[in-house]
Coordinates of C-alpha atoms and ligand atoms in Angstrom, one line a residue:
M16 CA 114.6 156.7 24.5
T17 CA 112.4 153.6 24.8
G18 CA 114.1 152.8 28.1
I19 CA 113.2 156.2 29.5
L20 CA 109.6 155.9 28.4
K21 CA 109.3 152.5 30.2
V22 CA 110.6 154.0 33.4
E23 CA 108.2 156.9 33.2
D24 CA 105.3 154.5 32.6
K25 CA 106.2 152.5 35.7
I26 CA 106.3 155.7 37.8
S27 CA 103.0 156.8 36.5
A28 CA 101.5 153.5 37.4
K29 CA 102.9 153.7 40.9
M30 CA 101.5 157.2 41.3
R31 CA 98.0 156.1 40.1
F32 CA 98.0 153.1 42.4
M33 CA 99.0 155.1 45.4
R34 CA 96.4 157.8 44.7
A35 CA 93.7 155.2 44.3
R36 CA 94.7 153.3 47.5
V37 CA 94.8 156.5 49.6
D38 CA 91.5 157.9 48.1
Q39 CA 89.8 154.6 48.8
G40 CA 91.0 154.7 52.4
K41 CA 89.7 158.3 52.7
E42 CA 86.3 157.4 51.3
M43 CA 85.9 154.6 53.8
D44 CA 87.2 156.9 56.6
F45 CA 90.1 154.5 57.0
Y46 CA 93.0 157.0 56.4
F47 CA 94.6 158.2 59.6
Y48 CA 98.1 159.1 58.5
N49 CA 99.8 162.5 58.3
Q50 CA 97.3 164.3 60.5
P51 CA 98.9 167.6 61.6
I52 CA 99.2 168.1 65.3
E53 CA 98.3 171.7 66.1
E54 CA 99.2 171.7 69.7
L55 CA 100.9 169.5 72.3
R56 CA 99.7 170.0 75.9
G57 CA 101.3 168.4 78.9
G58 CA 103.1 165.9 76.7
T59 CA 100.2 163.6 76.5
R60 CA 97.4 165.7 75.0
V61 CA 97.4 166.7 71.3
R62 CA 95.0 169.0 69.4
I63 CA 94.2 167.7 65.9
R64 CA 91.7 169.6 63.7
G65 CA 90.6 171.6 66.8
R66 CA 89.9 168.4 68.9
E67 CA 91.9 167.4 71.9
M68 CA 93.0 163.8 72.0
L69 CA 95.0 161.6 74.4
M70 CA 98.3 160.7 72.8
F71 CA 99.0 157.0 72.6
A72 CA 101.2 157.0 69.6
S73 CA 104.3 158.9 70.9
Y74 CA 107.9 157.6 71.0
S75 CA 108.8 160.2 73.5
Y76 CA 109.0 157.4 76.0
L77 CA 110.2 159.4 79.0
G78 CA 107.9 162.3 78.2
L79 CA 110.8 164.6 77.5
I80 CA 109.3 166.6 74.6
G81 CA 108.9 170.2 76.0
H82 CA 111.0 169.6 79.0
P83 CA 112.0 173.1 80.1
R84 CA 115.7 172.3 80.5
I85 CA 115.9 170.7 77.1
N86 CA 114.0 173.5 75.5
A87 CA 116.3 176.1 77.1
A88 CA 119.4 174.3 75.8
G89 CA 117.9 174.3 72.3
K90 CA 117.1 178.0 72.5
A91 CA 120.5 178.9 73.9
A92 CA 122.2 177.1 71.0
I93 CA 120.2 179.1 68.5
D94 CA 121.1 182.3 70.2
K95 CA 124.8 181.3 70.1
Y96 CA 125.2 179.6 66.7
G97 CA 122.0 180.3 64.7
T98 CA 119.9 177.7 63.1
G99 CA 122.2 176.0 60.6
T100 CA 125.6 174.5 60.4
H101 CA 128.2 175.3 57.7
G102 CA 127.8 172.0 55.9
V103 CA 129.3 168.6 56.5
R104 CA 131.1 167.8 59.7
S105 CA 134.5 167.0 58.1
L106 CA 134.7 170.4 56.4
A107 CA 133.2 173.3 58.2
G108 CA 130.1 171.8 60.0
S109 CA 131.6 170.6 63.3
L110 CA 130.7 172.6 66.4
D111 CA 131.9 172.1 69.9
L112 CA 128.3 171.1 70.6
H113 CA 128.6 168.0 68.4
V114 CA 131.7 166.9 70.2
E115 CA 130.0 167.5 73.6
L116 CA 127.0 165.5 72.5
E117 CA 129.1 162.6 71.3
N118 CA 131.1 162.6 74.5
A119 CA 127.8 162.5 76.5
I120 CA 126.5 159.6 74.4
A121 CA 129.8 157.6 74.8
E122 CA 129.6 158.2 78.6
F123 CA 125.9 157.2 78.8
K124 CA 126.5 154.0 76.7
H125 CA 129.8 153.2 78.5
T126 CA 131.8 153.2 75.3
E127 CA 135.1 154.8 74.3
A128 CA 133.5 157.0 71.6
A129 CA 130.4 157.9 69.7
I130 CA 129.4 159.6 66.4
T131 CA 126.2 161.3 65.4
F132 CA 124.3 161.5 62.1
S133 CA 121.3 163.5 60.8
S134 CA 118.7 160.7 61.3
G135 CA 118.4 157.3 62.8
Y136 CA 117.5 155.9 59.4
V137 CA 120.6 157.2 57.8
T138 CA 122.7 155.9 60.8
N139 CA 121.7 152.3 60.1
L140 CA 122.1 152.7 56.4
T141 CA 125.6 154.0 56.7
A142 CA 126.7 151.8 59.6
V143 CA 126.0 148.5 57.8
S144 CA 127.2 149.7 54.4
T145 CA 130.4 151.1 55.8
L146 CA 131.3 147.9 57.8
A147 CA 130.2 145.3 55.3
G148 CA 130.6 144.9 51.5
R149 CA 130.9 142.4 48.7
H150 CA 132.3 139.0 49.9
D151 CA 131.0 139.7 53.5
V152 CA 127.8 138.5 55.2
V153 CA 125.3 140.4 57.2
I154 CA 122.9 138.3 59.4
C155 CA 119.7 139.9 60.6
D156 CA 116.7 139.1 62.6
K157 CA 113.7 138.8 60.3
L158 CA 111.9 141.6 62.2
N159 CA 114.7 144.1 62.1
H160 CA 113.8 147.7 61.2
A161 CA 113.6 148.7 57.5
S162 CA 116.6 151.0 57.9
I163 CA 118.8 148.0 58.7
V164 CA 117.4 146.1 55.8
D165 CA 118.1 149.0 53.5
G166 CA 121.7 149.2 54.9
C167 CA 122.2 145.5 54.1
L168 CA 121.0 146.0 50.6
L169 CA 123.2 149.0 50.0
S170 CA 126.2 147.2 51.4
G171 CA 126.3 144.6 48.6
A172 CA 127.1 141.9 51.2
D173 CA 125.3 138.6 51.4
F174 CA 122.1 139.4 53.3
V175 CA 120.8 136.5 55.4
R176 CA 117.8 136.6 57.8
F177 CA 117.1 134.3 60.7
R178 CA 113.7 133.5 62.2
H179 CA 112.6 136.1 64.7
N180 CA 114.6 135.8 68.0
D181 CA 115.3 132.1 67.1
M182 CA 118.8 131.4 68.4
D183 CA 119.0 128.0 66.8
D184 CA 118.3 129.6 63.4
L185 CA 120.9 132.3 64.1
E186 CA 123.5 129.6 64.8
R187 CA 122.6 127.8 61.6
C188 CA 123.1 131.0 59.7
L189 CA 126.5 131.6 61.4
Q190 CA 127.6 128.0 60.6
R191 CA 126.7 128.4 57.0
A192 CA 128.6 131.7 56.8
E193 CA 131.8 130.3 58.4
A194 CA 133.9 130.6 55.3
K195 CA 133.2 134.4 55.2
A196 CA 136.0 136.5 56.7
T197 CA 133.7 139.2 57.8
K198 CA 130.4 138.4 59.5
L199 CA 128.2 141.1 61.0
V200 CA 125.1 140.3 63.0
V201 CA 122.5 143.1 63.4
V202 CA 119.5 143.0 65.7
D203 CA 117.0 145.4 67.2
A204 CA 117.1 145.5 71.0
V205 CA 113.3 146.0 71.1
F206 CA 111.4 145.1 68.0
S207 CA 109.5 148.1 66.8
M208 CA 106.3 146.4 65.6
D209 CA 106.0 143.8 68.4
G210 CA 107.6 145.4 71.5
D211 CA 109.5 142.2 72.4
I212 CA 113.2 142.1 73.5
V213 CA 116.1 140.4 71.7
N214 CA 117.7 137.5 73.4
L215 CA 121.0 139.4 73.9
P216 CA 122.9 137.0 76.1
E217 CA 122.6 134.1 73.6
T218 CA 123.2 136.5 70.6
V219 CA 126.4 137.7 72.2
K220 CA 127.5 134.1 72.9
L221 CA 126.9 133.0 69.3
C222 CA 128.7 136.0 67.9
R223 CA 131.7 135.2 70.0
K224 CA 131.7 131.5 69.2
Y225 CA 131.6 132.2 65.4
G226 CA 133.8 135.4 65.3
A227 CA 131.0 137.7 64.2
W228 CA 130.7 141.4 64.9
L229 CA 127.5 142.5 66.7
M230 CA 125.5 145.7 66.1
V231 CA 122.3 146.4 68.0
D232 CA 119.7 149.1 67.2
E233 CA 118.5 150.6 70.5
A234 CA 115.9 153.0 69.0
H235 CA 113.2 151.6 71.4
S236 CA 115.4 150.5 74.3
L237 CA 117.3 153.7 75.1
G238 CA 115.6 155.3 78.2
V239 CA 113.2 152.3 78.3
L240 CA 115.3 149.3 79.4
G241 CA 117.6 149.0 82.4
T242 CA 117.2 150.5 85.8
T243 CA 118.8 153.8 84.7
G244 CA 117.5 153.6 81.1
R245 CA 120.9 152.9 79.6
G246 CA 119.3 150.2 77.4
I247 CA 119.6 146.5 76.5
E248 CA 123.0 145.7 78.2
E249 CA 121.8 147.1 81.5
H250 CA 118.5 145.2 81.1
F251 CA 120.4 141.9 81.0
G252 CA 123.2 143.0 83.4
L253 CA 125.8 142.2 80.8
G254 CA 128.3 145.1 80.8
N255 CA 129.8 146.3 77.6
V256 CA 129.2 143.4 75.2
I257 CA 128.0 145.0 72.0
D258 CA 130.5 146.0 69.3
L259 CA 128.4 148.8 67.8
K260 CA 125.4 150.3 69.7
M261 CA 123.1 152.3 67.5
G262 CA 120.3 154.6 68.7
T263 CA 118.1 157.5 67.5
L264 CA 117.8 161.0 68.9
S265 CA 114.2 161.2 67.8
K266 CA 112.3 159.0 70.3
T267 CA 113.3 159.0 74.0
I268 CA 115.7 161.8 73.1
P269 CA 113.4 164.6 72.0
S270 CA 115.5 165.9 69.0
V271 CA 116.4 164.4 65.7
G272 CA 119.4 162.4 64.5
G273 CA 121.1 159.1 65.2
Y274 CA 124.2 157.8 66.9
L275 CA 126.7 155.0 66.9
A276 CA 128.7 154.2 70.0
G277 CA 131.6 151.8 70.2
S278 CA 135.4 151.5 70.5
D279 CA 137.6 154.4 69.6
D280 CA 138.9 152.5 66.5
M281 CA 135.4 151.7 65.3
I282 CA 134.2 155.3 65.6
H283 CA 137.4 156.6 64.0
L284 CA 136.7 154.4 61.1
L285 CA 133.1 155.6 60.7
R286 CA 134.2 159.2 61.1
H287 CA 136.5 158.8 58.1
A288 CA 134.8 156.3 55.9
S289 CA 131.0 156.7 56.4
R290 CA 129.4 158.4 53.5
A291 CA 126.5 159.7 55.5
Y292 CA 129.1 161.5 57.7
I293 CA 131.3 162.7 54.9
F294 CA 128.6 163.7 52.4
S295 CA 125.8 165.0 54.6
A296 CA 125.3 168.1 56.7
A297 CA 125.8 168.1 60.5
L298 CA 123.0 168.2 63.1
P299 CA 121.6 171.7 63.6
P300 CA 122.9 173.4 66.8
A301 CA 119.5 173.4 68.6
Q302 CA 119.0 169.7 68.0
A303 CA 122.5 168.8 69.1
A304 CA 122.2 170.9 72.3
A305 CA 118.7 169.6 73.1
A306 CA 119.9 166.0 72.6
K307 CA 122.8 166.5 75.0
A308 CA 120.6 168.1 77.6
A309 CA 118.2 165.1 77.3
F310 CA 120.9 162.6 78.2
E311 CA 121.6 164.7 81.3
V312 CA 117.9 164.8 82.2
I313 CA 117.6 161.1 82.0
L314 CA 120.4 160.7 84.5
D315 CA 119.1 163.5 86.8
E316 CA 115.5 162.3 86.8
P317 CA 115.8 158.5 87.0
E318 CA 112.3 158.1 88.3
R319 CA 111.0 158.6 84.8
V320 CA 112.3 155.2 83.8
E321 CA 110.5 153.4 86.6
T322 CA 107.3 155.4 86.0
L323 CA 107.4 154.3 82.3
R324 CA 107.7 150.7 83.4
R325 CA 104.7 151.0 85.8
N326 CA 102.6 152.7 83.1
A327 CA 103.4 150.1 80.5
A328 CA 102.4 147.3 83.0
Q329 CA 99.1 149.1 83.8
F330 CA 98.2 149.4 80.2
M331 CA 99.2 145.9 79.2
S332 CA 97.5 144.2 82.1
G333 CA 94.3 146.2 81.6
L334 CA 94.1 145.2 77.9
K335 CA 95.0 141.6 78.6
Q336 CA 92.2 141.4 81.2
L337 CA 89.7 142.5 78.5
G338 CA 90.9 139.7 76.2
F339 CA 93.1 141.7 73.8
D340 CA 96.1 139.9 72.3
T341 CA 99.1 142.2 73.0
M342 CA 101.5 139.6 71.5
L343 CA 104.9 139.1 73.2
T344 CA 105.5 142.7 74.2
E345 CA 107.5 143.5 77.4
T346 CA 108.0 147.2 76.7
A347 CA 106.3 150.5 76.1
I348 CA 105.3 149.5 72.6
V349 CA 102.0 147.7 73.0
P350 CA 100.6 146.0 69.9
I351 CA 96.9 145.2 70.0
L352 CA 96.3 142.5 67.5
C353 CA 93.3 143.1 65.3
G354 CA 93.7 140.5 62.4
P355 CA 92.7 141.8 58.9
D356 CA 93.7 145.3 57.9
E357 CA 90.1 146.5 57.9
R358 CA 89.6 145.5 61.5
A359 CA 92.6 147.5 62.5
Y360 CA 91.3 150.5 60.6
E361 CA 87.8 150.2 62.2
M362 CA 89.4 149.9 65.7
T363 CA 91.5 153.0 65.0
R364 CA 88.5 155.0 63.8
Y365 CA 86.5 154.1 66.9
C366 CA 89.4 155.1 69.2
Q367 CA 90.1 158.4 67.4
R368 CA 86.4 159.3 67.5
D369 CA 86.5 158.7 71.2
S370 CA 89.6 161.0 71.4
I371 CA 92.4 158.4 71.8
F372 CA 95.1 159.1 69.3
V373 CA 96.5 155.7 68.2
L374 CA 97.4 154.4 64.8
P375 CA 97.2 151.1 62.9
V376 CA 100.0 149.1 61.4
V377 CA 98.9 147.0 58.4
S378 CA 100.3 144.9 55.7
P379 CA 102.9 144.9 54.2
A380 CA 104.6 146.5 57.3
V381 CA 103.3 143.4 59.2
P382 CA 102.3 140.0 57.8
D383 CA 98.8 139.7 56.2
G384 CA 96.2 139.0 58.9
M385 CA 98.4 140.4 61.7
A386 CA 97.3 144.0 61.4
R387 CA 97.3 145.8 64.8
L388 CA 97.1 149.0 66.6
R389 CA 100.6 150.0 67.8
A390 CA 100.0 151.9 71.0
T391 CA 102.8 153.4 73.0
V392 CA 102.8 154.4 76.6
I393 CA 105.0 157.2 78.0
A394 CA 106.2 158.1 81.4
T395 CA 104.1 161.2 81.7
H396 CA 100.7 159.5 81.1
A397 CA 98.7 159.8 84.3
P398 CA 97.2 156.5 85.6
E399 CA 93.7 157.9 84.9
E400 CA 94.7 158.7 81.3
I401 CA 95.8 155.0 80.9
D402 CA 92.5 153.8 82.4
R403 CA 90.6 156.1 80.0
A404 CA 92.5 154.7 77.0
I405 CA 91.7 151.1 78.1
E406 CA 88.0 152.0 78.5
V407 CA 87.9 153.4 75.0
M408 CA 89.7 150.4 73.6
E409 CA 87.3 148.1 75.2
R410 CA 84.3 149.9 73.6
A411 CA 86.2 150.0 70.2
G412 CA 87.2 146.4 70.4
K413 CA 83.6 145.3 71.0
K414 CA 82.3 147.3 68.1
A415 CA 85.1 146.0 65.8
G416 CA 84.4 142.4 67.0
I417 CA 87.9 141.9 68.5
V418 CA 86.9 141.2 72.1
Ligands
LIG2 C1 114.1 150.3 65.3 C2 114.3 151.6 64.5 N1 115.5 151.9 64.0 C3 115.7 153.1 63.3 C4 114.7 154.0 63.2 C5 115.0 155.2 62.4 O1 115.1 156.3 63.3 P1 114.7 157.8 62.9 O2 113.2 157.9 62.9 O3 115.3 158.6 64.0 O4 115.3 158.1 61.6 C6 113.4 153.7 63.7 C7 112.4 154.7 63.5 O5 111.2 154.5 63.4 C8 113.2 152.5 64.4 O6 112.0 152.2 64.9

């Protein structure tokens, strides 16, 4: 009884703290989260509380949300199968659409097989916790996404982190873990807060040298890196060198869900041992069909990948010329360093008042004093829209004292 009361108290305290923190943010006009988008026009314009804003916070990197062929595929799937599945895949939830989507992913990622799950978050959680357990070690880049961290914690394996993209430190971690029979290294291909790219060639070399498995999260590299948008391996011209390629269906692919692509044996294991596959419902038909159509569109409209690269370069160089610190980004995620949290909030407020929809990332998501705007560029931004965003950011940066 006493134990239960203690738990309730802690929960009440957490609720009070969160209410106070958000209320304070609202009072200071510093709360920008969860604003409902009422309308999306042309992929780059959103209407929020009746006001049109230019979207610079989208992960639809190739601008595929609303693509007519993808919409049509989703609608046709609803007409044929309805809106739901019959439950988990292993029992009654598998549709031919799921198999077709997984085949399309395997082909796109040049692997023997692929498997899908209901979200990218769950995909990381289940991948790490299925492959590693007690007595094993999982070695992660310090800036890996939270879903990988949560997967490591759930797995019960030793959880070791190396300094961001520091290959000497990765080697030290691998040396220290030599006694472990199973070593799994997990990295993001493109780091979601900073936009920089993992040193894949060296990571692969070290994994091979020390007999470690390699898993790479391609949430922000699919459709973004490589001449045809196939991702990190194509970017480095390395061929099929990653043991397990993870990606989401919610960013470049305008749907929802996550996937893992790898050898036939690896995917067979996950299909029969992963708890998120066995105990959670299948992707809805419309989402599976839309995702499959999106992979086809990427191949049929390769110019989108090049346009995205051009747009990101225009945005980044414009900001740098004004004196903004965009950190080490090389991709479509463009951090704009502001410093203390308050400055990032101020900068966001000025931008949004000037109709640029961009959001701040503050501590604890990033280290204290490293708060930033995390702007994203997409392939369907027109050059004039990018120029307009740069102009607004210049005005905002001056008012906030950043440039
Ligand atoms: C690097 C990375 N991995 C995984 C995820 C989770 O994907 P989803 O949003 O599809 O669940 C995200 C999403 O923010 C991400 O940025």
